[in-house]
Amino acid sequence: MTMRWHAASALVAAWSPAAMFTLTWRISRWRGGAAPGSSAVPPSAGLKPVYDGDIVTVTAVEVAEGLDIRVESHGEICATGRASLPDYAQPKPEHFAEPPLPPSDRPPASETTLAAGTLLGIRPLPITRELVEQCIADLRETETLYLKEGLVHPVIIGRTGNWALNHNVVLGPWMHVGSKLQHYAAARIGDELSVRARVTANYEHKGHRFVDADVLVLANRATPIARIAHTAIWLPRQLAAA
């Protein structure tokens, strides 16, 4: 299966289109939203990034473990990934502490404001039909299932990991490096999404400053929708050395 995809965020890291396509394909195959227990594994690191406005070709090949995914742009491999469904019932996610409300005056991203153990939330997001329509238009999505069945596009769920960071701190140039998503239930138009997240690590690697966050996505502040292991570069080495 091959699909062309439009990168429509401000800066899309190399893995992102793979994760988008993985979950989109699963929705059309296991109807009713991203299948409970479905997961998308972050692709190989160190490949080429995909930037705003790029066109990518996403290829999914079914294997015994699920789907193996390749993302190519400008004739180069940008990402690889895998999606799968477990053979067993998923346990309920552990309890996450209630985070404080995002500050009205956000501090700059730093080792202190994104220190390990910091709790992060987002401004609650009402899921309207107009929001889903805009997401689908931005992505040039051709699957009709979302609006037909009132489902939240999985890209919106994936982006909550980004919002957990930028609703709480001011980010300069940054890059979303990778995410591993575990889905528990479908989110629908009319729901309100929120997150309970905590920073698990803030570290330097090859001159970049990275942050890892463990993110639980909730519908209506009660129903677990997904859990995301989220990684971003909050300070690229080019700026760290300046």
PDB file of N, CA and C in Angstrom, residues 139-225:
ATOM      1  N   LEU A 139      -4.233  17.899   5.927  1.00  0.00           N
ATOM      2  CA  LEU A 139      -3.479  16.681   5.636  1.00  0.00           C
ATOM      3  C   LEU A 139      -3.756  16.133   4.239  1.00  0.00           C
ATOM      4  N   ARG A 140      -4.749  16.701   3.557  1.00  0.00           N
ATOM      5  CA  ARG A 140      -5.205  16.160   2.266  1.00  0.00           C
ATOM      6  C   ARG A 140      -5.643  14.700   2.427  1.00  0.00           C
ATOM      7  N   GLU A 141      -6.283  14.434   3.547  1.00  0.00           N
ATOM      8  CA  GLU A 141      -6.804  13.100   3.855  1.00  0.00           C
ATOM      9  C   GLU A 141      -7.949  12.767   2.910  1.00  0.00           C
ATOM     10  N   THR A 142      -7.952  11.547   2.392  1.00  0.00           N
ATOM     11  CA  THR A 142      -9.016  11.123   1.479  1.00  0.00           C
ATOM     12  C   THR A 142      -9.982  10.128   2.115  1.00  0.00           C
ATOM     13  N   GLU A 143      -9.662   9.615   3.291  1.00  0.00           N
ATOM     14  CA  GLU A 143     -10.560   8.674   3.976  1.00  0.00           C
ATOM     15  C   GLU A 143     -11.790   9.429   4.475  1.00  0.00           C
ATOM     16  N   THR A 144     -12.969   8.915   4.144  1.00  0.00           N
ATOM     17  CA  THR A 144     -14.227   9.580   4.513  1.00  0.00           C
ATOM     18  C   THR A 144     -14.776   9.115   5.858  1.00  0.00           C
ATOM     19  N   LEU A 145     -14.148   8.123   6.451  1.00  0.00           N
ATOM     20  CA  LEU A 145     -14.674   7.497   7.660  1.00  0.00           C
ATOM     21  C   LEU A 145     -14.801   8.466   8.828  1.00  0.00           C
ATOM     22  N   TYR A 146     -13.844   9.381   8.961  1.00  0.00           N
ATOM     23  CA  TYR A 146     -13.813  10.245  10.144  1.00  0.00           C
ATOM     24  C   TYR A 146     -15.083  11.080  10.268  1.00  0.00           C
ATOM     25  N   LEU A 147     -15.418  11.808   9.218  1.00  0.00           N
ATOM     26  CA  LEU A 147     -16.605  12.658   9.278  1.00  0.00           C
ATOM     27  C   LEU A 147     -17.882  11.832   9.209  1.00  0.00           C
ATOM     28  N   LYS A 148     -17.859  10.741   8.484  1.00  0.00           N
ATOM     29  CA  LYS A 148     -19.044   9.897   8.360  1.00  0.00           C
ATOM     30  C   LYS A 148     -19.446   9.313   9.713  1.00  0.00           C
ATOM     31  N   GLU A 149     -18.457   8.916  10.506  1.00  0.00           N
ATOM     32  CA  GLU A 149     -18.746   8.279  11.796  1.00  0.00           C
ATOM     33  C   GLU A 149     -18.419   9.170  12.989  1.00  0.00           C
ATOM     34  N   GLY A 150     -18.083  10.439  12.723  1.00  0.00           N
ATOM     35  CA  GLY A 150     -17.853  11.380  13.808  1.00  0.00           C
ATOM     36  C   GLY A 150     -16.627  11.089  14.642  1.00  0.00           C
ATOM     37  N   LEU A 151     -15.544  10.614  13.999  1.00  0.00           N
ATOM     38  CA  LEU A 151     -14.331  10.229  14.713  1.00  0.00           C
ATOM     39  C   LEU A 151     -13.285  11.331  14.684  1.00  0.00           C
ATOM     40  N   VAL A 152     -12.504  11.395  15.733  1.00  0.00           N
ATOM     41  CA  VAL A 152     -11.369  12.318  15.781  1.00  0.00           C
ATOM     42  C   VAL A 152     -10.227  11.730  14.964  1.00  0.00           C
ATOM     43  N   HIS A 153      -9.643  12.529  14.083  1.00  0.00           N
ATOM     44  CA  HIS A 153      -8.500  12.045  13.310  1.00  0.00           C
ATOM     45  C   HIS A 153      -7.337  11.768  14.258  1.00  0.00           C
ATOM     46  N   PRO A 154      -6.613  10.654  14.085  1.00  0.00           N
ATOM     47  CA  PRO A 154      -5.530  10.303  15.016  1.00  0.00           C
ATOM     48  C   PRO A 154      -4.413  11.328  15.076  1.00  0.00           C
ATOM     49  N   VAL A 155      -4.260  12.133  14.032  1.00  0.00           N
ATOM     50  CA  VAL A 155      -3.227  13.167  14.075  1.00  0.00           C
ATOM     51  C   VAL A 155      -3.515  14.163  15.206  1.00  0.00           C
ATOM     52  N   ILE A 156      -4.787  14.467  15.438  1.00  0.00           N
ATOM     53  CA  ILE A 156      -5.142  15.380  16.528  1.00  0.00           C
ATOM     54  C   ILE A 156      -4.712  14.788  17.865  1.00  0.00           C
ATOM     55  N   ILE A 157      -4.922  13.501  18.043  1.00  0.00           N
ATOM     56  CA  ILE A 157      -4.508  12.841  19.281  1.00  0.00           C
ATOM     57  C   ILE A 157      -2.988  12.875  19.415  1.00  0.00           C
ATOM     58  N   GLY A 158      -2.283  12.583  18.331  1.00  0.00           N
ATOM     59  CA  GLY A 158      -0.825  12.610  18.367  1.00  0.00           C
ATOM     60  C   GLY A 158      -0.270  13.984  18.707  1.00  0.00           C
ATOM     61  N   ARG A 159      -0.934  15.033  18.243  1.00  0.00           N
ATOM     62  CA  ARG A 159      -0.434  16.390  18.474  1.00  0.00           C
ATOM     63  C   ARG A 159      -0.554  16.830  19.934  1.00  0.00           C
ATOM     64  N   THR A 160      -1.338  16.133  20.729  1.00  0.00           N
ATOM     65  CA  THR A 160      -1.444  16.524  22.129  1.00  0.00           C
ATOM     66  C   THR A 160      -0.097  16.429  22.840  1.00  0.00           C
ATOM     67  N   GLY A 161       0.793  15.564  22.349  1.00  0.00           N
ATOM     68  CA  GLY A 161       2.131  15.494  22.922  1.00  0.00           C
ATOM     69  C   GLY A 161       2.896  16.788  22.707  1.00  0.00           C
ATOM     70  N   ASN A 162       2.758  17.373  21.506  1.00  0.00           N
ATOM     71  CA  ASN A 162       3.372  18.677  21.241  1.00  0.00           C
ATOM     72  C   ASN A 162       2.764  19.756  22.132  1.00  0.00           C
ATOM     73  N   TRP A 163       1.429  19.730  22.269  1.00  0.00           N
ATOM     74  CA  TRP A 163       0.745  20.764  23.048  1.00  0.00           C
ATOM     75  C   TRP A 163       1.116  20.693  24.518  1.00  0.00           C
ATOM     76  N   ALA A 164       1.391  19.490  25.018  1.00  0.00           N
ATOM     77  CA  ALA A 164       1.802  19.375  26.420  1.00  0.00           C
ATOM     78  C   ALA A 164       3.063  20.189  26.673  1.00  0.00           C
ATOM     79  N   LEU A 165       3.900  20.330  25.652  1.00  0.00           N
ATOM     80  CA  LEU A 165       5.097  21.154  25.785  1.00  0.00           C
ATOM     81  C   LEU A 165       4.789  22.625  25.535  1.00  0.00           C
ATOM     82  N   ASN A 166       4.230  22.938  24.349  1.00  0.00           N
ATOM     83  CA  ASN A 166       4.143  24.361  23.999  1.00  0.00           C
ATOM     84  C   ASN A 166       2.977  25.106  24.645  1.00  0.00           C
ATOM     85  N   HIS A 167       2.096  24.421  25.353  1.00  0.00           N
ATOM     86  CA  HIS A 167       1.113  25.135  26.174  1.00  0.00           C
ATOM     87  C   HIS A 167       1.719  25.562  27.514  1.00  0.00           C
ATOM     88  N   ASN A 168       2.909  25.037  27.831  1.00  0.00           N
ATOM     89  CA  ASN A 168       3.498  25.292  29.144  1.00  0.00           C
ATOM     90  C   ASN A 168       4.800  26.076  29.107  1.00  0.00           C
ATOM     91  N   VAL A 169       5.524  26.013  28.009  1.00  0.00           N
ATOM     92  CA  VAL A 169       6.783  26.754  27.877  1.00  0.00           C
ATOM     93  C   VAL A 169       6.836  27.378  26.491  1.00  0.00           C
ATOM     94  N   VAL A 170       7.661  28.414  26.369  1.00  0.00           N
ATOM     95  CA  VAL A 170       7.892  29.048  25.069  1.00  0.00           C
ATOM     96  C   VAL A 170       9.035  28.307  24.387  1.00  0.00           C
ATOM     97  N   LEU A 171       8.750  27.735  23.227  1.00  0.00           N
ATOM     98  CA  LEU A 171       9.750  26.999  22.460  1.00  0.00           C
ATOM     99  C   LEU A 171      10.265  27.873  21.327  1.00  0.00           C
ATOM    100  N   GLY A 172      11.569  27.865  21.136  1.00  0.00           N
ATOM    101  CA  GLY A 172      12.135  28.462  19.937  1.00  0.00           C
ATOM    102  C   GLY A 172      12.053  27.455  18.811  1.00  0.00           C
ATOM    103  N   PRO A 173      12.955  27.510  17.837  1.00  0.00           N
ATOM    104  CA  PRO A 173      12.996  26.446  16.817  1.00  0.00           C
ATOM    105  C   PRO A 173      13.184  25.094  17.500  1.00  0.00           C
ATOM    106  N   TRP A 174      12.362  24.134  17.159  1.00  0.00           N
ATOM    107  CA  TRP A 174      12.400  22.847  17.830  1.00  0.00           C
ATOM    108  C   TRP A 174      11.971  21.766  16.841  1.00  0.00           C
ATOM    109  N   MET A 175      12.125  20.515  17.225  1.00  0.00           N
ATOM    110  CA  MET A 175      11.761  19.404  16.341  1.00  0.00           C
ATOM    111  C   MET A 175      11.126  18.281  17.145  1.00  0.00           C
ATOM    112  N   HIS A 176      10.000  17.807  16.643  1.00  0.00           N
ATOM    113  CA  HIS A 176       9.338  16.623  17.212  1.00  0.00           C
ATOM    114  C   HIS A 176      10.075  15.406  16.668  1.00  0.00           C
ATOM    115  N   VAL A 177      10.752  14.686  17.545  1.00  0.00           N
ATOM    116  CA  VAL A 177      11.647  13.607  17.123  1.00  0.00           C
ATOM    117  C   VAL A 177      10.925  12.276  16.978  1.00  0.00           C
ATOM    118  N   GLY A 178      10.050  11.934  17.912  1.00  0.00           N
ATOM    119  CA  GLY A 178       9.406  10.631  17.816  1.00  0.00           C
ATOM    120  C   GLY A 178       8.331  10.450  18.862  1.00  0.00           C
ATOM    121  N   SER A 179       7.429   9.513  18.595  1.00  0.00           N
ATOM    122  CA  SER A 179       6.384   9.167  19.549  1.00  0.00           C
ATOM    123  C   SER A 179       6.039   7.689  19.407  1.00  0.00           C
ATOM    124  N   LYS A 180       5.719   7.076  20.521  1.00  0.00           N
ATOM    125  CA  LYS A 180       5.146   5.738  20.533  1.00  0.00           C
ATOM    126  C   LYS A 180       3.769   5.867  21.147  1.00  0.00           C
ATOM    127  N   LEU A 181       2.730   5.484  20.392  1.00  0.00           N
ATOM    128  CA  LEU A 181       1.347   5.659  20.833  1.00  0.00           C
ATOM    129  C   LEU A 181       0.705   4.312  21.121  1.00  0.00           C
ATOM    130  N   GLN A 182       0.006   4.246  22.232  1.00  0.00           N
ATOM    131  CA  GLN A 182      -0.805   3.081  22.579  1.00  0.00           C
ATOM    132  C   GLN A 182      -2.241   3.569  22.709  1.00  0.00           C
ATOM    133  N   HIS A 183      -3.145   3.005  21.906  1.00  0.00           N
ATOM    134  CA  HIS A 183      -4.533   3.475  21.890  1.00  0.00           C
ATOM    135  C   HIS A 183      -5.407   2.588  22.769  1.00  0.00           C
ATOM    136  N   TYR A 184      -6.335   3.244  23.484  1.00  0.00           N
ATOM    137  CA  TYR A 184      -7.262   2.546  24.365  1.00  0.00           C
ATOM    138  C   TYR A 184      -8.713   2.638  23.892  1.00  0.00           C
ATOM    139  N   ALA A 185      -9.070   3.746  23.240  1.00  0.00           N
ATOM    140  CA  ALA A 185     -10.455   3.953  22.815  1.00  0.00           C
ATOM    141  C   ALA A 185     -10.473   5.018  21.723  1.00  0.00           C
ATOM    142  N   ALA A 186     -11.605   5.106  21.019  1.00  0.00           N
ATOM    143  CA  ALA A 186     -11.774   6.135  19.996  1.00  0.00           C
ATOM    144  C   ALA A 186     -12.280   7.416  20.633  1.00  0.00           C
ATOM    145  N   ALA A 187     -11.786   8.549  20.133  1.00  0.00           N
ATOM    146  CA  ALA A 187     -12.330   9.855  20.510  1.00  0.00           C
ATOM    147  C   ALA A 187     -13.264  10.313  19.403  1.00  0.00           C
ATOM    148  N   ARG A 188     -14.302  11.059  19.785  1.00  0.00           N
ATOM    149  CA  ARG A 188     -15.344  11.409  18.826  1.00  0.00           C
ATOM    150  C   ARG A 188     -15.640  12.904  18.844  1.00  0.00           C
ATOM    151  N   ILE A 189     -16.218  13.363  17.750  1.00  0.00           N
ATOM    152  CA  ILE A 189     -16.681  14.738  17.676  1.00  0.00           C
ATOM    153  C   ILE A 189     -17.671  14.978  18.825  1.00  0.00           C
ATOM    154  N   GLY A 190     -17.486  16.074  19.538  1.00  0.00           N
ATOM    155  CA  GLY A 190     -18.292  16.360  20.717  1.00  0.00           C
ATOM    156  C   GLY A 190     -17.551  16.110  22.010  1.00  0.00           C
ATOM    157  N   ASP A 191     -16.469  15.297  21.965  1.00  0.00           N
ATOM    158  CA  ASP A 191     -15.651  15.082  23.149  1.00  0.00           C
ATOM    159  C   ASP A 191     -14.774  16.303  23.406  1.00  0.00           C
ATOM    160  N   GLU A 192     -14.245  16.370  24.611  1.00  0.00           N
ATOM    161  CA  GLU A 192     -13.233  17.365  24.960  1.00  0.00           C
ATOM    162  C   GLU A 192     -11.965  16.619  25.352  1.00  0.00           C
ATOM    163  N   LEU A 193     -10.855  16.930  24.684  1.00  0.00           N
ATOM    164  CA  LEU A 193      -9.590  16.258  24.971  1.00  0.00           C
ATOM    165  C   LEU A 193      -8.777  17.055  25.982  1.00  0.00           C
ATOM    166  N   SER A 194      -8.139  16.329  26.887  1.00  0.00           N
ATOM    167  CA  SER A 194      -7.177  16.920  27.816  1.00  0.00           C
ATOM    168  C   SER A 194      -6.054  15.903  27.999  1.00  0.00           C
ATOM    169  N   VAL A 195      -4.963  16.334  28.622  1.00  0.00           N
ATOM    170  CA  VAL A 195      -3.870  15.404  28.876  1.00  0.00           C
ATOM    171  C   VAL A 195      -3.388  15.550  30.313  1.00  0.00           C
ATOM    172  N   ARG A 196      -2.845  14.456  30.807  1.00  0.00           N
ATOM    173  CA  ARG A 196      -2.056  14.451  32.039  1.00  0.00           C
ATOM    174  C   ARG A 196      -0.694  13.919  31.639  1.00  0.00           C
ATOM    175  N   ALA A 197       0.308  14.751  31.767  1.00  0.00           N
ATOM    176  CA  ALA A 197       1.647  14.381  31.285  1.00  0.00           C
ATOM    177  C   ALA A 197       2.687  14.702  32.341  1.00  0.00           C
ATOM    178  N   ARG A 198       3.808  14.005  32.247  1.00  0.00           N
ATOM    179  CA  ARG A 198       4.951  14.323  33.104  1.00  0.00           C
ATOM    180  C   ARG A 198       6.230  14.175  32.288  1.00  0.00           C
ATOM    181  N   VAL A 199       7.165  15.071  32.531  1.00  0.00           N
ATOM    182  CA  VAL A 199       8.475  14.993  31.888  1.00  0.00           C
ATOM    183  C   VAL A 199       9.243  13.840  32.531  1.00  0.00           C
ATOM    184  N   THR A 200       9.773  12.963  31.705  1.00  0.00           N
ATOM    185  CA  THR A 200      10.514  11.817  32.228  1.00  0.00           C
ATOM    186  C   THR A 200      12.022  11.985  32.096  1.00  0.00           C
ATOM    187  N   ALA A 201      12.467  12.877  31.183  1.00  0.00           N
ATOM    188  CA  ALA A 201      13.909  13.102  31.026  1.00  0.00           C
ATOM    189  C   ALA A 201      14.147  14.400  30.274  1.00  0.00           C
ATOM    190  N   ASN A 202      15.276  15.043  30.580  1.00  0.00           N
ATOM    191  CA  ASN A 202      15.732  16.237  29.874  1.00  0.00           C
ATOM    192  C   ASN A 202      17.244  16.089  29.776  1.00  0.00           C
ATOM    193  N   TYR A 203      17.775  15.955  28.554  1.00  0.00           N
ATOM    194  CA  TYR A 203      19.157  15.524  28.415  1.00  0.00           C
ATOM    195  C   TYR A 203      19.771  16.054  27.119  1.00  0.00           C
ATOM    196  N   GLU A 204      21.083  15.960  27.042  1.00  0.00           N
ATOM    197  CA  GLU A 204      21.832  16.365  25.849  1.00  0.00           C
ATOM    198  C   GLU A 204      22.263  15.135  25.068  1.00  0.00           C
ATOM    199  N   HIS A 205      22.136  15.205  23.745  1.00  0.00           N
ATOM    200  CA  HIS A 205      22.596  14.119  22.876  1.00  0.00           C
ATOM    201  C   HIS A 205      23.076  14.725  21.568  1.00  0.00           C
ATOM    202  N   LYS A 206      24.342  14.523  21.266  1.00  0.00           N
ATOM    203  CA  LYS A 206      24.968  15.052  20.049  1.00  0.00           C
ATOM    204  C   LYS A 206      24.771  16.560  19.920  1.00  0.00           C
ATOM    205  N   GLY A 207      24.818  17.238  21.050  1.00  0.00           N
ATOM    206  CA  GLY A 207      24.707  18.687  21.045  1.00  0.00           C
ATOM    207  C   GLY A 207      23.296  19.224  21.133  1.00  0.00           C
ATOM    208  N   HIS A 208      22.286  18.384  20.880  1.00  0.00           N
ATOM    209  CA  HIS A 208      20.888  18.799  20.992  1.00  0.00           C
ATOM    210  C   HIS A 208      20.418  18.618  22.438  1.00  0.00           C
ATOM    211  N   ARG A 209      19.435  19.438  22.853  1.00  0.00           N
ATOM    212  CA  ARG A 209      18.782  19.246  24.139  1.00  0.00           C
ATOM    213  C   ARG A 209      17.425  18.593  23.884  1.00  0.00           C
ATOM    214  N   PHE A 210      17.236  17.405  24.460  1.00  0.00           N
ATOM    215  CA  PHE A 210      16.033  16.610  24.273  1.00  0.00           C
ATOM    216  C   PHE A 210      15.151  16.663  25.517  1.00  0.00           C
ATOM    217  N   VAL A 211      13.853  16.448  25.303  1.00  0.00           N
ATOM    218  CA  VAL A 211      12.926  16.233  26.409  1.00  0.00           C
ATOM    219  C   VAL A 211      12.043  15.040  26.071  1.00  0.00           C
ATOM    220  N   ASP A 212      11.840  14.158  27.052  1.00  0.00           N
ATOM    221  CA  ASP A 212      10.922  13.028  26.927  1.00  0.00           C
ATOM    222  C   ASP A 212       9.734  13.275  27.849  1.00  0.00           C
ATOM    223  N   ALA A 213       8.551  12.955  27.374  1.00  0.00           N
ATOM    224  CA  ALA A 213       7.344  13.123  28.193  1.00  0.00           C
ATOM    225  C   ALA A 213       6.450  11.898  28.057  1.00  0.00           C
ATOM    226  N   ASP A 214       5.817  11.527  29.154  1.00  0.00           N
ATOM    227  CA  ASP A 214       4.838  10.438  29.203  1.00  0.00           C
ATOM    228  C   ASP A 214       3.462  11.099  29.261  1.00  0.00           C
ATOM    229  N   VAL A 215       2.648  10.891  28.233  1.00  0.00           N
ATOM    230  CA  VAL A 215       1.413  11.659  28.058  1.00  0.00           C
ATOM    231  C   VAL A 215       0.211  10.723  28.038  1.00  0.00           C
ATOM    232  N   LEU A 216      -0.751  10.979  28.919  1.00  0.00           N
ATOM    233  CA  LEU A 216      -2.021  10.256  28.903  1.00  0.00           C
ATOM    234  C   LEU A 216      -3.080  11.192  28.336  1.00  0.00           C
ATOM    235  N   VAL A 217      -3.743  10.782  27.258  1.00  0.00           N
ATOM    236  CA  VAL A 217      -4.778  11.585  26.609  1.00  0.00           C
ATOM    237  C   VAL A 217      -6.139  11.106  27.103  1.00  0.00           C
ATOM    238  N   LEU A 218      -6.965  12.052  27.543  1.00  0.00           N
ATOM    239  CA  LEU A 218      -8.278  11.736  28.103  1.00  0.00           C
ATOM    240  C   LEU A 218      -9.377  12.406  27.296  1.00  0.00           C
ATOM    241  N   ALA A 219     -10.513  11.730  27.191  1.00  0.00           N
ATOM    242  CA  ALA A 219     -11.728  12.340  26.652  1.00  0.00           C
ATOM    243  C   ALA A 219     -12.628  12.688  27.826  1.00  0.00           C
ATOM    244  N   ASN A 220     -13.080  13.941  27.840  1.00  0.00           N
ATOM    245  CA  ASN A 220     -14.011  14.407  28.872  1.00  0.00           C
ATOM    246  C   ASN A 220     -13.462  14.209  30.280  1.00  0.00           C
ATOM    247  N   ARG A 221     -12.139  14.313  30.384  1.00  0.00           N
ATOM    248  CA  ARG A 221     -11.400  14.261  31.641  1.00  0.00           C
ATOM    249  C   ARG A 221     -11.541  12.925  32.370  1.00  0.00           C
ATOM    250  N   ALA A 222     -12.044  11.908  31.690  1.00  0.00           N
ATOM    251  CA  ALA A 222     -12.305  10.653  32.393  1.00  0.00           C
ATOM    252  C   ALA A 222     -11.889   9.413  31.611  1.00  0.00           C
ATOM    253  N   THR A 223     -12.110   9.392  30.308  1.00  0.00           N
ATOM    254  CA  THR A 223     -11.892   8.181  29.513  1.00  0.00           C
ATOM    255  C   THR A 223     -10.512   8.183  28.881  1.00  0.00           C
ATOM    256  N   PRO A 224      -9.645   7.215  29.220  1.00  0.00           N
ATOM    257  CA  PRO A 224      -8.330   7.151  28.576  1.00  0.00           C
ATOM    258  C   PRO A 224      -8.472   6.854  27.082  1.00  0.00           C
ATOM    259  N   ILE A 225      -7.870   7.690  26.272  1.00  0.00           N
ATOM    260  CA  ILE A 225      -7.907   7.528  24.818  1.00  0.00           C
ATOM    261  C   ILE A 225      -6.594   6.965  24.295  1.00  0.00           C
TER     262      ILE A 225
END
